[in-house]
Amino acid sequence: MAAPDPGRWGECGPRQPGRLGARGGQEPGAVLGAVGMMDLAYVCEWERWTKSTYCPSLPLACAWSCRNLIAFTTDLRNDDQDLTRMIHILDTEHPWEVHSISSGHSEAITCLEWDQSGSRLLSADADGQIKCWSMADHLANSWESSVGSQVEGDPIVALSWLHNGVKLALHVEKSGASSFGEKFSRVKFSPSLTLFGGKPMEGWIAVTVSGLVTVSLLKPSGQVLTSTESLCRLRGRVALADIAFTGGGNIVVAAADGSSASPVKFYKVCVSVVSEKCRIDTEILPSLFMRCTTDPNRKDRFPAITHLKFLARDMSEQVLLCASSQTSSLVECWSLRKEGLPVNNIFQQISPVVGDKQPMILKWRILSATNDLDRVSAVALPKLPISLTNTDLKVASDTQFYPGLGLALAFQDGSVHMVHRLSLQTMAVFYSSTPRSLDEPALKRPRTTGPAVHFKAMQLSWTSLALVGIDNHGKLSMLRISPSLGHPLEPKLALQHLLFLLEYCMVTGYDWWDILLHVQPSMVQSLVERLHEEYTRQKPALQQVLSTRILAMKASLCKLSPCTVARVCDYHTKLFLMAITSTLKSLLRPHFLNTPDKSPGDRLAEICAKITDVDIDKVMINLKTEEFVLDMNTLQALQQLLQWVGDFVLYLLVSLPNQGSPLRPGHSFLRDGTSLGMLRELMVVIRIWGLLKPSCLPVYTATSDTQDSMSLLFRLLTKLWICCRDEGPASEPDEGLVDECCLLPSQLLVPSLDWLPASDGLVSRLQPKQPLRLRFGRAPTLPSNTSTLQLDGLARAPGQPKIDHLRRLHLGAYPTEECKACTRCGCVTMLKSPNKATAVKQWEQRWIKNCLCGGLWRRVPSAVPESPRRAPLSCA
């Protein structure tokens, strides 16, 4: 073991990396090494009820999805000591709003597994029953199970979704490259099973305690094909198992009977569909014995294998093993390699072996092993797909350490160690007991008597920047993990780490909440600018695909700093404007079938960009108005969206004289030629539709009955657009335009725009070294973000009327209709559509699964005049 440098014990920086310490005490300086590396963000625990109690289930299962949804299990015990197996699903931004499901499992739930989209969940129990849970109405707090399978009476010990063939590799060494294609490359990886045309077939695979492997396939018709086969001819007890996938489309199963004296066996599983039936073929692969069992000094010290995990689902060549006694453990990391088979000299003389003709065999080789440790209670593996080579063992001693290269080990003494996943060197340590004062010396930390609170289940987030743990009291803890464990980071390098992971989430579509945990207010401005620079370097086609995602990412970043919080409204408004523009343009149809290559929407954009006339009627003359003809009922149904466009144009023009105030929402639009061009195109479309159906036009309250409000606004909007359009040189608005905008409030009544309300989530209110204590089922009274109170329209009084942000319909102060809200931006809309027009339904279908910002929906109860019950917020 690499001994820590005594001269560094008193420093506040990280310690030198080394192997895990010996059992019986922590390494000197371990706590000092944790400063700034792992810290507690919040704790959420259950309230004690009089008639029922939530208690940790045995075993305790936990899973973290790429949408930052966490699922975990408990048992609900009533006064009669009856147990109900519960599955709890929560969003990390609102952990107190936990959704509890009575699972219907008769025995203890042994496995939970999210699919790669993060929208479906598998649960399996000790009676062999497997259930597939999906969102009801695409709501994150409403779940239902419609399909499943069962191996009756045979407990499930391992469970996984079949691989869909999508694998993206992160090239950390190319994090400074300009192209996303160089940083993140698609790896050639075959699905476990394909349908006609190469489409991956959905389904799951499970391993039972009696040595059976069962595969269930979901056909497009909804039918489930299930098949069960023995792993090998001689079936034996399987106490532990794990599942991984190979690039060739095969499945590898690792199995152990729980005894360290027995070999860990590996099997190749091939799944196919023959004559509408699922077929399973198995093949035995090389096995291994743990190194500790071959050491005479340790042969009987670790009698049981307690943890068996592949390092990644798509990395079947590397496996992590943990052998334990009642009080101690030992961890080993193994790798499967191809090695040349030596050929006897006699055969060499008869038939010389040249080059690639040398026979090869597969052999397990140990990569690293720890010293004796306290008993390991849980293991969490990284999901970040960083490719590793044999030379990566030296990474732990380099100047950088990426979270995707680390795994977490929880011990029964209450500590959590982040270690390199190949060398097993310790990079950071966290104690899960009651946080001590920062002024208290680490070496004077008192030891508690009795069994320590420790994690029974853990999961790392999909970027490995956060870790969730469920302890033996059922309490949930959320930990931050530094972007570079074991080494202090300069601000510039820390910014580069976070930027690289944000780009990864932008490309994959994964939620980036765990990255926001590490963004300090001073970083926000630089991150937003760097993110925009990297985005503009990409090809136009890729920019178009990522255009909405980068706006949502910028909005979530700007919430974290009082200097940039005003931009949150601007980014969300731009998302809304882009959505309205694409929807209204899609309603336009060419008058003749044999049309040229350009669509009516493209011709509209081209003509409006070419003609800079301030007269809206002169612009209309150049358009084919027959392409704008729509059904009268459709036009009337779109009136609320058209009204918003008109109101927003009026608001921007009135704001022009005050453009020097960056705290006013809409400020960035005044210099955004692209957005102003979109508004100008929409004004032309609205003008044409108004000739067909005058009642669909935006309604303005003017001081003069003869005033043409649409022409006035279009004229001023065009003058402002000319000042900042992309084609010409940028210039400041002239005094005449500013004067005319100053007179607008005396000509038209300026309506108050309903901006998105300030989010009630946690991430913008979390402070380093100040963990929050929360309770499940009770909304906390969060400290208000003072910067949002300075903005018009963001501070909402309890009795103030609310609005449907997507339909632009007023809901009243206390809406009676059932509503749903976005888990990220707080956007609110009605759950059920009140509209029957096809065009409006088309608009609503865009947001059936996700919000404008890409966040998930959650059902919110109908508002009542009484104030909701809230729990006081305290430091953990």
PDB file of C-alpha atoms in Angstrom, residues 356-485:
ATOM      1  CA  ASP A 356      -1.559 -14.383 -36.643  1.00  0.00           C
ATOM      2  CA  LYS A 357      -1.695 -18.159 -37.044  1.00  0.00           C
ATOM      3  CA  GLN A 358      -0.610 -18.717 -33.446  1.00  0.00           C
ATOM      4  CA  PRO A 359      -3.490 -20.360 -31.520  1.00  0.00           C
ATOM      5  CA  MET A 360      -5.144 -18.026 -28.999  1.00  0.00           C
ATOM      6  CA  ILE A 361      -7.035 -18.729 -25.789  1.00  0.00           C
ATOM      7  CA  LEU A 362      -9.141 -16.567 -23.456  1.00  0.00           C
ATOM      8  CA  LYS A 363      -7.774 -16.236 -19.945  1.00  0.00           C
ATOM      9  CA  TRP A 364      -8.767 -14.252 -16.853  1.00  0.00           C
ATOM     10  CA  ARG A 365      -5.974 -12.169 -15.372  1.00  0.00           C
ATOM     11  CA  ILE A 366      -6.135 -10.202 -12.132  1.00  0.00           C
ATOM     12  CA  LEU A 367      -5.576  -6.472 -12.581  1.00  0.00           C
ATOM     13  CA  SER A 368      -5.543  -5.319  -8.961  1.00  0.00           C
ATOM     14  CA  ALA A 369      -6.613  -6.243  -5.453  1.00  0.00           C
ATOM     15  CA  THR A 370      -7.077  -4.380  -2.188  1.00  0.00           C
ATOM     16  CA  ASN A 371      -5.769  -5.057   1.267  1.00  0.00           C
ATOM     17  CA  ASP A 372      -8.136  -6.209   4.000  1.00  0.00           C
ATOM     18  CA  LEU A 373     -11.025  -3.751   4.349  1.00  0.00           C
ATOM     19  CA  ASP A 374     -14.007  -3.209   6.570  1.00  0.00           C
ATOM     20  CA  ARG A 375     -16.973  -5.193   5.312  1.00  0.00           C
ATOM     21  CA  VAL A 376     -18.284  -3.792   2.010  1.00  0.00           C
ATOM     22  CA  SER A 377     -22.036  -3.136   2.156  1.00  0.00           C
ATOM     23  CA  ALA A 378     -22.696  -1.750  -1.349  1.00  0.00           C
ATOM     24  CA  VAL A 379     -20.996  -1.135  -4.691  1.00  0.00           C
ATOM     25  CA  ALA A 380     -21.837   1.521  -7.318  1.00  0.00           C
ATOM     26  CA  LEU A 381     -20.363   1.358 -10.805  1.00  0.00           C
ATOM     27  CA  PRO A 382     -19.924   4.223 -13.300  1.00  0.00           C
ATOM     28  CA  LYS A 383     -22.153   4.522 -16.376  1.00  0.00           C
ATOM     29  CA  LEU A 384     -19.997   7.021 -18.271  1.00  0.00           C
ATOM     30  CA  PRO A 385     -18.696   5.094 -21.334  1.00  0.00           C
ATOM     31  CA  ILE A 386     -15.017   6.041 -21.212  1.00  0.00           C
ATOM     32  CA  SER A 387     -13.018   3.472 -23.160  1.00  0.00           C
ATOM     33  CA  LEU A 388     -10.157   1.926 -21.205  1.00  0.00           C
ATOM     34  CA  THR A 389      -7.000   0.280 -22.458  1.00  0.00           C
ATOM     35  CA  ASN A 390      -4.324  -1.674 -20.657  1.00  0.00           C
ATOM     36  CA  THR A 391      -2.291   1.496 -20.261  1.00  0.00           C
ATOM     37  CA  ASP A 392      -5.055   3.175 -18.279  1.00  0.00           C
ATOM     38  CA  LEU A 393      -3.834   1.694 -15.006  1.00  0.00           C
ATOM     39  CA  LYS A 394      -1.502   4.670 -14.678  1.00  0.00           C
ATOM     40  CA  VAL A 395      -4.391   7.162 -14.908  1.00  0.00           C
ATOM     41  CA  ALA A 396      -4.957   7.058 -11.171  1.00  0.00           C
ATOM     42  CA  SER A 397      -1.524   8.479 -10.534  1.00  0.00           C
ATOM     43  CA  ASP A 398      -1.733  11.113 -13.265  1.00  0.00           C
ATOM     44  CA  THR A 399      -2.661  14.712 -12.666  1.00  0.00           C
ATOM     45  CA  GLN A 400      -6.279  14.178 -13.771  1.00  0.00           C
ATOM     46  CA  PHE A 401      -8.913  11.712 -12.679  1.00  0.00           C
ATOM     47  CA  TYR A 402     -12.280  11.597 -14.413  1.00  0.00           C
ATOM     48  CA  PRO A 403     -15.375  10.453 -12.498  1.00  0.00           C
ATOM     49  CA  GLY A 404     -16.189   7.872 -15.180  1.00  0.00           C
ATOM     50  CA  LEU A 405     -13.033   6.000 -14.199  1.00  0.00           C
ATOM     51  CA  GLY A 406     -14.101   5.609 -10.572  1.00  0.00           C
ATOM     52  CA  LEU A 407     -16.437   3.309  -8.687  1.00  0.00           C
ATOM     53  CA  ALA A 408     -17.863   3.667  -5.178  1.00  0.00           C
ATOM     54  CA  LEU A 409     -17.516   1.223  -2.290  1.00  0.00           C
ATOM     55  CA  ALA A 410     -19.648   1.640   0.837  1.00  0.00           C
ATOM     56  CA  PHE A 411     -18.494   0.102   4.110  1.00  0.00           C
ATOM     57  CA  GLN A 412     -20.300  -0.879   7.276  1.00  0.00           C
ATOM     58  CA  ASP A 413     -18.331   1.687   9.250  1.00  0.00           C
ATOM     59  CA  GLY A 414     -20.331   4.375   7.414  1.00  0.00           C
ATOM     60  CA  SER A 415     -17.675   5.500   4.946  1.00  0.00           C
ATOM     61  CA  VAL A 416     -17.797   5.631   1.153  1.00  0.00           C
ATOM     62  CA  HIS A 417     -14.605   5.307  -0.910  1.00  0.00           C
ATOM     63  CA  MET A 418     -14.283   6.426  -4.518  1.00  0.00           C
ATOM     64  CA  VAL A 419     -11.632   4.212  -6.117  1.00  0.00           C
ATOM     65  CA  HIS A 420     -10.172   3.837  -9.601  1.00  0.00           C
ATOM     66  CA  ARG A 421     -12.111   1.059 -11.286  1.00  0.00           C
ATOM     67  CA  LEU A 422      -9.005  -0.793 -12.468  1.00  0.00           C
ATOM     68  CA  SER A 423      -6.216  -0.018 -10.009  1.00  0.00           C
ATOM     69  CA  LEU A 424      -8.621   0.244  -6.996  1.00  0.00           C
ATOM     70  CA  GLN A 425      -6.632   3.207  -5.677  1.00  0.00           C
ATOM     71  CA  THR A 426      -8.551   5.434  -3.275  1.00  0.00           C
ATOM     72  CA  MET A 427      -9.260   8.913  -4.618  1.00  0.00           C
ATOM     73  CA  ALA A 428     -11.746  10.295  -2.076  1.00  0.00           C
ATOM     74  CA  VAL A 429     -13.529   9.289   1.121  1.00  0.00           C
ATOM     75  CA  PHE A 430     -16.853  10.346   2.590  1.00  0.00           C
ATOM     76  CA  TYR A 431     -18.359   9.575   5.997  1.00  0.00           C
ATOM     77  CA  SER A 432     -22.113   9.075   6.033  1.00  0.00           C
ATOM     78  CA  SER A 433     -22.484   9.726   9.766  1.00  0.00           C
ATOM     79  CA  THR A 434     -23.580  13.076  11.188  1.00  0.00           C
ATOM     80  CA  PRO A 435     -21.510  15.809   9.517  1.00  0.00           C
ATOM     81  CA  ARG A 436     -18.975  17.380  11.780  1.00  0.00           C
ATOM     82  CA  SER A 437     -18.030  21.025  11.929  1.00  0.00           C
ATOM     83  CA  LEU A 438     -15.445  22.083   9.366  1.00  0.00           C
ATOM     84  CA  ASP A 439     -13.362  23.537  12.214  1.00  0.00           C
ATOM     85  CA  GLU A 440     -13.194  20.180  14.030  1.00  0.00           C
ATOM     86  CA  PRO A 441      -9.904  18.339  13.399  1.00  0.00           C
ATOM     87  CA  ALA A 442     -10.432  15.223  11.331  1.00  0.00           C
ATOM     88  CA  LEU A 443      -8.268  13.024  13.541  1.00  0.00           C
ATOM     89  CA  LYS A 444     -10.365  13.908  16.623  1.00  0.00           C
ATOM     90  CA  ARG A 445     -13.586  12.659  15.065  1.00  0.00           C
ATOM     91  CA  PRO A 446     -15.290  10.587  17.813  1.00  0.00           C
ATOM     92  CA  ARG A 447     -16.167   6.994  17.054  1.00  0.00           C
ATOM     93  CA  THR A 448     -19.766   5.968  17.652  1.00  0.00           C
ATOM     94  CA  THR A 449     -20.746   2.861  19.524  1.00  0.00           C
ATOM     95  CA  GLY A 450     -23.063   0.242  18.047  1.00  0.00           C
ATOM     96  CA  PRO A 451     -23.711  -0.461  14.388  1.00  0.00           C
ATOM     97  CA  ALA A 452     -22.923   2.546  12.204  1.00  0.00           C
ATOM     98  CA  VAL A 453     -25.352   3.993   9.693  1.00  0.00           C
ATOM     99  CA  HIS A 454     -24.164   2.757   6.327  1.00  0.00           C
ATOM    100  CA  PHE A 455     -25.401   2.524   2.770  1.00  0.00           C
ATOM    101  CA  LYS A 456     -27.121  -0.717   1.784  1.00  0.00           C
ATOM    102  CA  ALA A 457     -27.572   0.319  -1.867  1.00  0.00           C
ATOM    103  CA  MET A 458     -25.853   2.953  -4.009  1.00  0.00           C
ATOM    104  CA  GLN A 459     -26.028   4.242  -7.569  1.00  0.00           C
ATOM    105  CA  LEU A 460     -23.851   6.683  -9.502  1.00  0.00           C
ATOM    106  CA  SER A 461     -25.444   9.196 -11.852  1.00  0.00           C
ATOM    107  CA  TRP A 462     -24.949   8.880 -15.602  1.00  0.00           C
ATOM    108  CA  THR A 463     -22.110  11.420 -15.579  1.00  0.00           C
ATOM    109  CA  SER A 464     -20.662  10.068 -12.298  1.00  0.00           C
ATOM    110  CA  LEU A 465     -20.853  13.525 -10.692  1.00  0.00           C
ATOM    111  CA  ALA A 466     -23.405  12.481  -8.061  1.00  0.00           C
ATOM    112  CA  LEU A 467     -24.067   9.425  -5.945  1.00  0.00           C
ATOM    113  CA  VAL A 468     -27.261   8.386  -4.189  1.00  0.00           C
ATOM    114  CA  GLY A 469     -27.210   6.035  -1.229  1.00  0.00           C
ATOM    115  CA  ILE A 470     -29.982   4.360   0.766  1.00  0.00           C
ATOM    116  CA  ASP A 471     -28.824   3.519   4.277  1.00  0.00           C
ATOM    117  CA  ASN A 472     -29.908   0.820   6.712  1.00  0.00           C
ATOM    118  CA  HIS A 473     -32.496   3.215   8.212  1.00  0.00           C
ATOM    119  CA  GLY A 474     -34.167   3.894   4.861  1.00  0.00           C
ATOM    120  CA  LYS A 475     -32.745   7.417   4.548  1.00  0.00           C
ATOM    121  CA  LEU A 476     -31.734   8.723   1.094  1.00  0.00           C
ATOM    122  CA  SER A 477     -28.522  10.736   0.781  1.00  0.00           C
ATOM    123  CA  MET A 478     -27.380  12.657  -2.298  1.00  0.00           C
ATOM    124  CA  LEU A 479     -23.629  13.224  -2.633  1.00  0.00           C
ATOM    125  CA  ARG A 480     -21.675  15.459  -4.983  1.00  0.00           C
ATOM    126  CA  ILE A 481     -18.560  13.951  -6.549  1.00  0.00           C
ATOM    127  CA  SER A 482     -15.857  16.281  -7.789  1.00  0.00           C
ATOM    128  CA  PRO A 483     -15.177  16.311 -11.554  1.00  0.00           C
ATOM    129  CA  SER A 484     -11.544  15.443 -10.798  1.00  0.00           C
ATOM    130  CA  LEU A 485     -11.178  13.233  -7.757  1.00  0.00           C
TER     131      LEU A 485
END
